[in-house]
Amino acid sequence: GGQRFVEVSTGGAFTCALTDAGELYCWGANPFGQLGIGTTTNASVPAPVQGGQRFETVSAGASHACAAERSGGIYCWGNGALGQLGTGTSAPSSIPVQVPGIPR
């Protein structure tokens, strides 16, 4: 709906796309919250990632995603079983969580 996408990254069974305004949308499978939409419900159309951050790049993994915020922070969400969210735990997150220790 009028968005101009400038970057796309595909994960295991989901996709995320970044707009020129820094907004992030994801869709597809979501059992670990890898869409970042605040739930674990699948989405068959692009859904806005929660949190209101403005991103400049995104990368999707098998069941998680990470994005660099325009102000310099790194955020990750989805499956954290192997520590891939960088939060110091193995807990999943259905919303973007800032990776600690990364200067802004």
Coordinates of N, CA and C in Angstrom, one line a residue, residues 18-73:
L18 N 12.5 -4.0 4.1 CA 12.7 -2.7 4.7 C 12.3 -1.6 3.7
T19 N 11.5 -0.6 4.2 CA 11.1 0.5 3.4 C 12.2 1.6 3.4
D20 N 12.0 2.5 2.4 CA 13.0 3.6 2.4 C 12.8 4.5 3.6
A21 N 11.7 4.4 4.3 CA 11.5 5.2 5.5 C 12.1 4.5 6.8
G22 N 12.6 3.3 6.6 CA 13.2 2.6 7.7 C 12.2 1.7 8.5
E23 N 11.0 1.5 7.9 CA 10.1 0.6 8.5 C 10.3 -0.8 8.0
L24 N 10.0 -1.7 8.9 CA 10.3 -3.1 8.6 C 9.0 -3.9 8.6
Y25 N 8.8 -4.7 7.6 CA 7.6 -5.6 7.5 C 8.1 -7.0 7.3
C26 N 7.4 -8.0 8.0 CA 7.8 -9.4 7.8 C 6.5 -10.2 7.6
W27 N 6.6 -11.4 6.9 CA 5.5 -12.3 6.7 C 6.0 -13.7 6.5
G28 N 5.1 -14.7 6.7 CA 5.4 -16.1 6.6 C 5.2 -16.8 7.9
A29 N 6.0 -17.9 8.1 CA 5.9 -18.7 9.3 C 6.4 -18.0 10.5
N30 N 5.8 -18.2 11.7 CA 6.2 -17.4 12.8 C 6.1 -18.2 14.1
P31 N 6.6 -19.5 14.2 CA 6.4 -20.3 15.4 C 7.3 -19.8 16.6
F32 N 8.4 -19.0 16.3 CA 9.2 -18.5 17.3 C 9.1 -17.0 17.5
G33 N 8.2 -16.3 16.8 CA 8.1 -14.9 16.8 C 9.0 -14.2 15.9
Q34 N 9.5 -14.9 14.9 CA 10.5 -14.4 14.0 C 10.0 -13.3 13.1
L35 N 8.7 -13.0 13.1 CA 8.2 -11.9 12.3 C 8.3 -10.6 13.0
G36 N 8.5 -10.7 14.4 CA 8.6 -9.5 15.2 C 7.3 -8.7 15.3
I37 N 6.2 -9.3 15.2 CA 4.9 -8.7 15.2 C 4.2 -8.8 16.6
G38 N 4.9 -9.3 17.6 CA 4.3 -9.4 18.9 C 3.5 -10.7 19.2
T39 N 3.4 -11.6 18.2 CA 2.7 -12.9 18.4 C 3.5 -14.0 17.7
T40 N 3.0 -15.2 17.8 CA 3.6 -16.3 17.1 C 2.6 -16.8 16.0
T41 N 1.7 -15.9 15.6 CA 0.7 -16.2 14.5 C 1.4 -16.0 13.2
N42 N 1.2 -16.9 12.3 CA 1.8 -16.8 10.9 C 1.1 -15.6 10.2
A43 N 1.7 -15.0 9.3 CA 1.2 -13.8 8.5 C 1.3 -14.1 7.0
S44 N 0.3 -14.1 6.3 CA 0.3 -14.3 4.8 C 0.5 -13.0 4.0
V45 N 0.5 -11.9 4.7 CA 0.8 -10.6 4.1 C 1.8 -9.9 4.9
P46 N 2.5 -8.9 4.4 CA 3.5 -8.2 5.2 C 2.8 -7.5 6.4
A47 N 3.4 -7.7 7.6 CA 3.0 -7.1 8.8 C 4.1 -6.3 9.4
P48 N 3.7 -5.1 10.0 CA 4.8 -4.2 10.5 C 5.4 -4.8 11.8
V49 N 6.8 -4.8 11.8 CA 7.5 -5.2 13.0 C 7.2 -4.2 14.1
Q50 N 7.0 -4.7 15.3 CA 6.7 -3.8 16.4 C 7.9 -3.1 17.0
G51 N 7.6 -2.0 17.6 CA 8.6 -1.2 18.4 C 8.9 0.2 17.9
G52 N 8.6 0.5 16.6 CA 8.7 1.8 16.1 C 10.1 2.3 15.8
Q53 N 11.1 1.3 15.8 CA 12.4 1.7 15.4 C 12.5 2.0 13.9
R54 N 13.5 2.7 13.5 CA 13.8 3.0 12.1 C 15.1 2.3 11.8
F55 N 15.0 1.3 10.9 CA 16.2 0.5 10.6 C 16.8 0.9 9.3
E56 N 18.1 0.5 9.1 CA 18.8 0.8 7.8 C 19.1 -0.5 7.1
T57 N 19.1 -1.6 7.8 CA 19.4 -2.9 7.2 C 18.8 -4.0 8.0
V58 N 18.5 -5.2 7.3 CA 17.9 -6.3 8.0 C 18.5 -7.6 7.5
S59 N 18.6 -8.6 8.3 CA 19.1 -9.9 7.9 C 18.3 -11.0 8.6
A60 N 17.7 -11.9 7.9 CA 16.9 -13.0 8.4 C 17.7 -14.3 8.4
G61 N 17.6 -15.0 9.5 CA 18.2 -16.3 9.7 C 17.2 -17.4 9.5
A62 N 17.5 -18.6 10.0 CA 16.6 -19.8 9.9 C 15.3 -19.5 10.6
S63 N 15.3 -19.0 11.8 CA 14.1 -18.7 12.6 C 14.3 -17.5 13.5
H64 N 15.1 -16.6 13.1 CA 15.3 -15.3 13.8 C 15.7 -14.2 12.7
A65 N 15.6 -13.0 13.2 CA 16.0 -11.9 12.3 C 16.7 -10.8 13.2
C66 N 17.6 -10.1 12.6 CA 18.3 -9.0 13.2 C 18.3 -7.8 12.3
A67 N 18.3 -6.6 12.9 CA 18.3 -5.4 12.0 C 19.1 -4.3 12.7
A68 N 19.8 -3.5 11.9 CA 20.6 -2.4 12.4 C 19.7 -1.1 12.4
E69 N 19.5 -0.5 13.5 CA 18.8 0.7 13.7 C 19.5 1.9 13.1
R70 N 18.8 2.9 12.5 CA 19.5 4.0 11.9 C 20.4 4.8 12.9
S71 N 20.1 4.7 14.2 CA 20.9 5.4 15.2 C 22.0 4.5 15.7
G72 N 22.1 3.3 15.2 CA 23.3 2.5 15.5 C 23.0 1.2 16.4
G73 N 21.9 1.1 17.0 CA 21.6 -0.1 17.8 C 21.3 -1.3 16.9

